[in-house]
Amino acid sequence: AQSVTQLDSHVSVSEGTPVLLRCNYSSSYSPSLFWYVQHPNKGLQLLLKYTSAATLVKGINGFEAEFKKSETSFHLTKPSAHMSDAAEYFCVVSGRGTNAGKSTFGDGTTLTVKP
Amino acid sequence: DVKVTQSSRYLVKRTGEKVFLECVQDMDHENMFWYRQDPGLGLRLIYFSYDVKMKEKGDIPEGYSVSREKKERFSLILESASTNQTSMYLCASSLSVRGAIWGNQPQHFGDGTRLSIL
């Protein structure tokens, strides 16, 4: 079985301050992990992915995430928030074995960026 | 860039109608998916398809069916629409890499269809 938990449903930061969006996962196999962003009335856009290569993954728009197997975490960070980062963010685990081909989505974290 | 196009951004239908949602991708992806997205419930997988004419049930297939007659097109069908099927519907596609482990290819999403059933 696989699951993903986004630990915060809402995160609010000021523009120019760091962003941390937390994600824990559970998987019977070494997982593939993804972060997606969704702006209002749009589909999901891939930010970055982890597929068992480097544990620190760099994505688009200055985001990065670190895979920590011992903590079963894949937290998303950005050093300095921009107003355009305000959106909903989804952590996704994608499986193997009996979960092959299926992705499990977290419930999402809404990021608010204050001027 | 991969483009996934959903035929309608907004759709209003009446209960009992048969509703078709269309999705087309232009990157020759083998895998296609239909999700619904509801506040507080996140994204839930309705159906997916690994190849032409193949389909697999997702987590919430009841009340839905799908059709994949051509590789680039994946249709979601609401056989008899009900008000509890009012939702945002998202289509996605992904590449299937020979010899690679399932699941390590990202999905590419359309902009969604906001469906209201009155």
Short mmCIF file of C-alpha atoms in Angstrom, two decimals:
data_model
loop_
_atom_site.label_atom_id
_atom_site.label_comp_id
_atom_site.label_asym_id
_atom_site.label_seq_id
_atom_site.Cartn_x
_atom_site.Cartn_y
_atom_site.Cartn_z
CA ALA A 1 0.00 0.00 0.00
CA GLN A 2 1.07 3.57 -0.46
CA SER A 3 -0.03 6.85 1.04
CA VAL A 4 1.04 10.45 1.28
CA THR A 5 0.37 13.04 3.96
CA GLN A 6 0.80 16.73 3.52
CA LEU A 7 1.24 17.98 7.02
CA ASP A 8 -0.15 21.49 6.51
CA SER A 9 -3.35 22.33 4.69
CA HIS A 10 -2.46 26.04 4.63
CA VAL A 11 0.87 27.85 4.76
CA SER A 12 1.23 31.62 4.79
CA VAL A 13 4.52 33.43 4.23
CA SER A 14 5.64 36.93 3.45
CA GLU A 15 7.15 37.74 0.10
CA GLY A 16 10.91 37.22 0.17
CA THR A 17 10.87 34.75 3.07
CA PRO A 18 11.54 30.99 2.80
CA VAL A 19 8.86 28.47 1.95
CA LEU A 20 8.57 25.01 3.50
CA LEU A 21 5.79 22.63 2.47
CA ARG A 22 5.92 19.30 4.27
CA CYS A 23 5.17 15.88 2.87
CA ASN A 24 5.50 12.40 4.41
CA TYR A 25 4.95 9.25 2.43
CA SER A 26 4.47 5.56 2.92
CA SER A 27 5.32 2.97 0.31
CA SER A 28 6.07 -0.74 0.22
CA TYR A 29 8.69 -0.14 -2.44
CA SER A 30 11.23 2.56 -3.19
CA PRO A 31 8.86 5.24 -4.40
CA SER A 32 8.82 7.82 -7.11
CA LEU A 33 7.83 11.15 -5.60
CA PHE A 34 6.58 14.32 -7.23
CA TRP A 35 5.52 17.83 -6.36
CA TYR A 36 2.92 19.58 -8.50
CA VAL A 37 1.54 23.11 -8.36
CA GLN A 38 -1.99 24.14 -9.29
CA HIS A 39 -2.95 27.75 -9.91
CA PRO A 40 -6.65 28.69 -9.77
CA ASN A 41 -8.75 27.15 -12.54
CA LYS A 42 -5.75 25.42 -14.05
CA GLY A 43 -4.46 21.88 -14.20
CA LEU A 44 -1.52 20.56 -12.22
CA GLN A 45 1.99 21.45 -13.34
CA LEU A 46 5.04 19.37 -12.44
CA LEU A 47 7.51 21.18 -10.18
CA LEU A 48 10.01 18.39 -9.63
CA LYS A 49 10.39 14.63 -9.31
CA TYR A 50 12.45 12.11 -7.37
CA THR A 51 13.09 8.72 -8.96
CA SER A 52 15.96 7.21 -6.91
CA ALA A 53 18.79 9.31 -8.24
CA ALA A 54 20.10 12.30 -6.24
CA THR A 55 18.27 12.84 -2.97
CA LEU A 56 18.23 16.62 -3.41
CA VAL A 57 16.05 17.43 -6.38
CA LYS A 58 15.91 20.82 -8.06
CA GLY A 59 12.77 21.90 -9.86
CA ILE A 60 11.36 24.83 -11.72
CA ASN A 61 10.88 28.35 -10.34
CA GLY A 62 13.57 27.93 -7.66
CA PHE A 63 11.89 25.08 -5.80
CA GLU A 64 13.74 22.06 -4.51
CA ALA A 65 12.95 19.02 -2.39
CA GLU A 66 15.01 16.56 -0.40
CA PHE A 67 14.21 12.86 -0.21
CA LYS A 68 14.91 11.52 3.29
CA LYS A 69 14.33 7.80 3.43
CA SER A 70 14.94 7.53 7.18
CA GLU A 71 12.24 10.11 7.82
CA THR A 72 9.99 9.04 4.90
CA SER A 73 9.77 12.70 3.97
CA PHE A 74 9.93 14.74 0.79
CA HIS A 75 9.58 18.36 1.86
CA LEU A 76 9.41 21.18 -0.69
CA THR A 77 11.40 24.35 -0.11
CA LYS A 78 12.15 27.65 -1.75
CA PRO A 79 14.58 30.22 -0.34
CA SER A 80 12.53 33.29 -1.18
CA ALA A 81 8.79 33.37 -1.88
CA HIS A 82 7.34 35.38 -4.72
CA MET A 83 3.77 36.56 -5.06
CA SER A 84 3.35 34.32 -8.10
CA ASP A 85 4.04 31.26 -5.90
CA ALA A 86 0.62 31.58 -4.31
CA ALA A 87 -1.16 28.38 -5.36
CA GLU A 88 -2.05 24.89 -4.20
CA TYR A 89 0.74 22.33 -4.00
CA PHE A 90 0.38 18.56 -4.19
CA CYS A 91 2.82 15.89 -3.11
CA VAL A 92 2.40 12.64 -5.04
CA VAL A 93 3.76 9.14 -4.53
CA SER A 94 3.78 6.74 -7.43
CA GLY A 95 4.10 3.06 -6.91
CA ARG A 96 5.44 -0.21 -8.08
CA GLY A 97 4.29 -3.76 -7.58
CA THR A 98 0.60 -3.87 -6.83
CA ASN A 99 0.45 -0.10 -7.08
CA ALA A 100 2.15 -0.04 -10.45
CA GLY A 101 1.06 2.84 -12.60
CA LYS A 102 -1.09 4.45 -9.93
CA SER A 103 -0.36 7.71 -8.22
CA THR A 104 -1.57 8.70 -4.77
CA PHE A 105 -2.08 12.41 -4.24
CA GLY A 106 -1.82 14.30 -1.00
CA ASP A 107 -4.71 16.51 0.00
CA GLY A 108 -2.81 19.63 -1.01
CA THR A 109 -1.28 22.63 0.73
CA THR A 110 -2.53 26.09 -0.07
CA LEU A 111 0.31 28.58 -0.08
CA THR A 112 -0.53 32.23 0.56
CA VAL A 113 2.14 34.86 -0.04
CA LYS A 114 1.64 38.19 1.71
CA PRO A 115 3.16 41.36 0.26
CA ASP B 1 5.98 20.52 -24.38
CA VAL B 2 3.24 18.02 -23.81
CA LYS B 3 -0.21 19.40 -24.41
CA VAL B 4 -3.25 17.80 -22.86
CA THR B 5 -6.44 19.39 -24.08
CA GLN B 6 -9.82 18.96 -22.47
CA SER B 7 -12.67 19.81 -24.78
CA SER B 8 -14.61 22.06 -22.39
CA ARG B 9 -13.55 24.31 -19.53
CA TYR B 10 -17.08 24.66 -18.18
CA LEU B 11 -20.09 22.43 -18.75
CA VAL B 12 -23.63 22.48 -17.37
CA LYS B 13 -25.86 19.44 -17.75
CA ARG B 14 -29.08 18.10 -16.25
CA THR B 15 -29.58 15.03 -14.10
CA GLY B 16 -30.12 11.89 -16.10
CA GLU B 17 -28.26 13.14 -19.15
CA LYS B 18 -25.42 11.14 -20.68
CA VAL B 19 -22.34 13.33 -20.53
CA PHE B 20 -19.11 13.00 -22.50
CA LEU B 21 -15.85 14.60 -21.43
CA GLU B 22 -13.11 14.48 -24.02
CA CYS B 23 -9.36 14.59 -23.57
CA VAL B 24 -6.66 14.64 -26.23
CA GLN B 25 -2.89 14.51 -25.79
CA ASP B 26 -0.33 15.25 -28.46
CA MET B 27 2.79 13.44 -27.23
CA ASP B 28 2.04 9.83 -28.07
CA HIS B 29 1.76 8.87 -24.39
CA GLU B 30 0.60 5.37 -23.63
CA ASN B 31 -1.00 6.14 -20.27
CA MET B 32 -4.03 8.34 -19.73
CA PHE B 33 -5.99 9.11 -16.58
CA TRP B 34 -9.23 10.70 -15.43
CA TYR B 35 -9.49 12.29 -11.98
CA ARG B 36 -12.08 14.29 -10.17
CA GLN B 37 -11.11 17.02 -7.75
CA ASP B 38 -13.38 18.10 -4.93
CA PRO B 39 -12.71 20.49 -2.03
CA GLY B 40 -11.55 18.59 1.01
CA LEU B 41 -11.24 15.31 -0.93
CA GLY B 42 -8.26 16.07 -3.15
CA LEU B 43 -7.76 14.25 -6.45
CA ARG B 44 -9.36 10.87 -6.86
CA LEU B 45 -8.67 8.51 -9.72
CA ILE B 46 -11.74 7.45 -11.70
CA TYR B 47 -10.25 5.36 -14.52
CA PHE B 48 -6.96 4.96 -16.32
CA SER B 49 -5.75 3.36 -19.51
CA TYR B 50 -2.41 1.82 -20.41
CA ASP B 51 -3.08 1.41 -24.08
CA VAL B 52 -5.69 1.67 -26.79
CA LYS B 53 -8.86 -0.19 -25.84
CA MET B 54 -7.47 -0.99 -22.41
CA LYS B 55 -8.93 0.45 -19.23
CA GLU B 56 -8.57 -0.08 -15.52
CA LYS B 57 -10.82 1.05 -12.72
CA GLY B 58 -9.46 3.61 -10.34
CA ASP B 59 -10.67 4.34 -6.85
CA ILE B 60 -14.13 5.74 -7.69
CA PRO B 61 -15.37 4.24 -10.99
CA GLU B 62 -19.04 3.95 -10.04
CA GLY B 63 -21.31 5.92 -12.34
CA TYR B 64 -18.57 6.42 -14.95
CA SER B 65 -17.22 4.62 -17.96
CA VAL B 66 -14.38 5.40 -20.37
CA SER B 67 -13.44 4.87 -23.96
CA ARG B 68 -10.05 4.78 -25.61
CA GLU B 69 -10.40 4.00 -29.29
CA LYS B 70 -7.33 5.99 -30.33
CA LYS B 71 -4.07 6.44 -28.50
CA GLU B 72 -4.35 10.21 -28.23
CA ARG B 73 -7.95 10.38 -27.02
CA PHE B 74 -9.48 9.28 -23.73
CA SER B 75 -13.14 9.93 -23.08
CA LEU B 76 -14.96 9.91 -19.77
CA ILE B 77 -18.67 9.10 -19.87
CA LEU B 78 -21.23 9.81 -17.19
CA GLU B 79 -23.91 7.28 -18.07
CA SER B 80 -26.73 9.07 -16.23
CA ALA B 81 -25.50 12.26 -14.63
CA SER B 82 -26.35 12.95 -11.02
CA THR B 83 -25.87 16.05 -8.87
CA ASN B 84 -23.14 14.33 -6.84
CA GLN B 85 -21.04 14.21 -9.99
CA THR B 86 -20.72 17.98 -9.99
CA SER B 87 -16.98 18.45 -9.80
CA MET B 88 -13.75 19.50 -11.49
CA TYR B 89 -12.57 16.75 -13.82
CA LEU B 90 -8.89 16.51 -14.72
CA CYS B 91 -7.34 14.45 -17.49
CA ALA B 92 -3.67 13.49 -17.49
CA SER B 93 -1.24 11.50 -19.61
CA SER B 94 2.18 9.97 -19.03
CA LEU B 95 4.86 8.15 -20.92
CA SER B 96 5.37 4.43 -20.50
CA VAL B 97 9.09 3.68 -20.74
CA ARG B 98 10.01 0.18 -21.81
CA GLY B 99 11.99 -1.60 -19.14
CA ALA B 100 11.52 1.20 -16.66
CA ILE B 101 9.80 0.72 -13.40
CA TRP B 102 6.21 1.77 -13.41
CA GLY B 103 5.38 5.06 -11.86
CA ASN B 104 8.55 7.05 -12.38
CA GLN B 105 7.20 9.15 -15.20
CA PRO B 106 5.33 12.33 -14.32
CA GLN B 107 1.78 12.93 -15.41
CA HIS B 108 0.88 15.90 -17.59
CA PHE B 109 -2.47 17.50 -16.87
CA GLY B 110 -5.08 19.36 -18.84
CA ASP B 111 -6.65 22.53 -17.46
CA GLY B 112 -9.73 20.70 -16.26
CA THR B 113 -13.45 20.71 -16.97
CA ARG B 114 -15.70 22.20 -14.33
CA LEU B 115 -18.91 20.21 -14.64
CA SER B 116 -22.17 21.25 -13.00
CA ILE B 117 -25.11 18.86 -12.90
CA LEU B 118 -28.41 20.60 -12.19
#
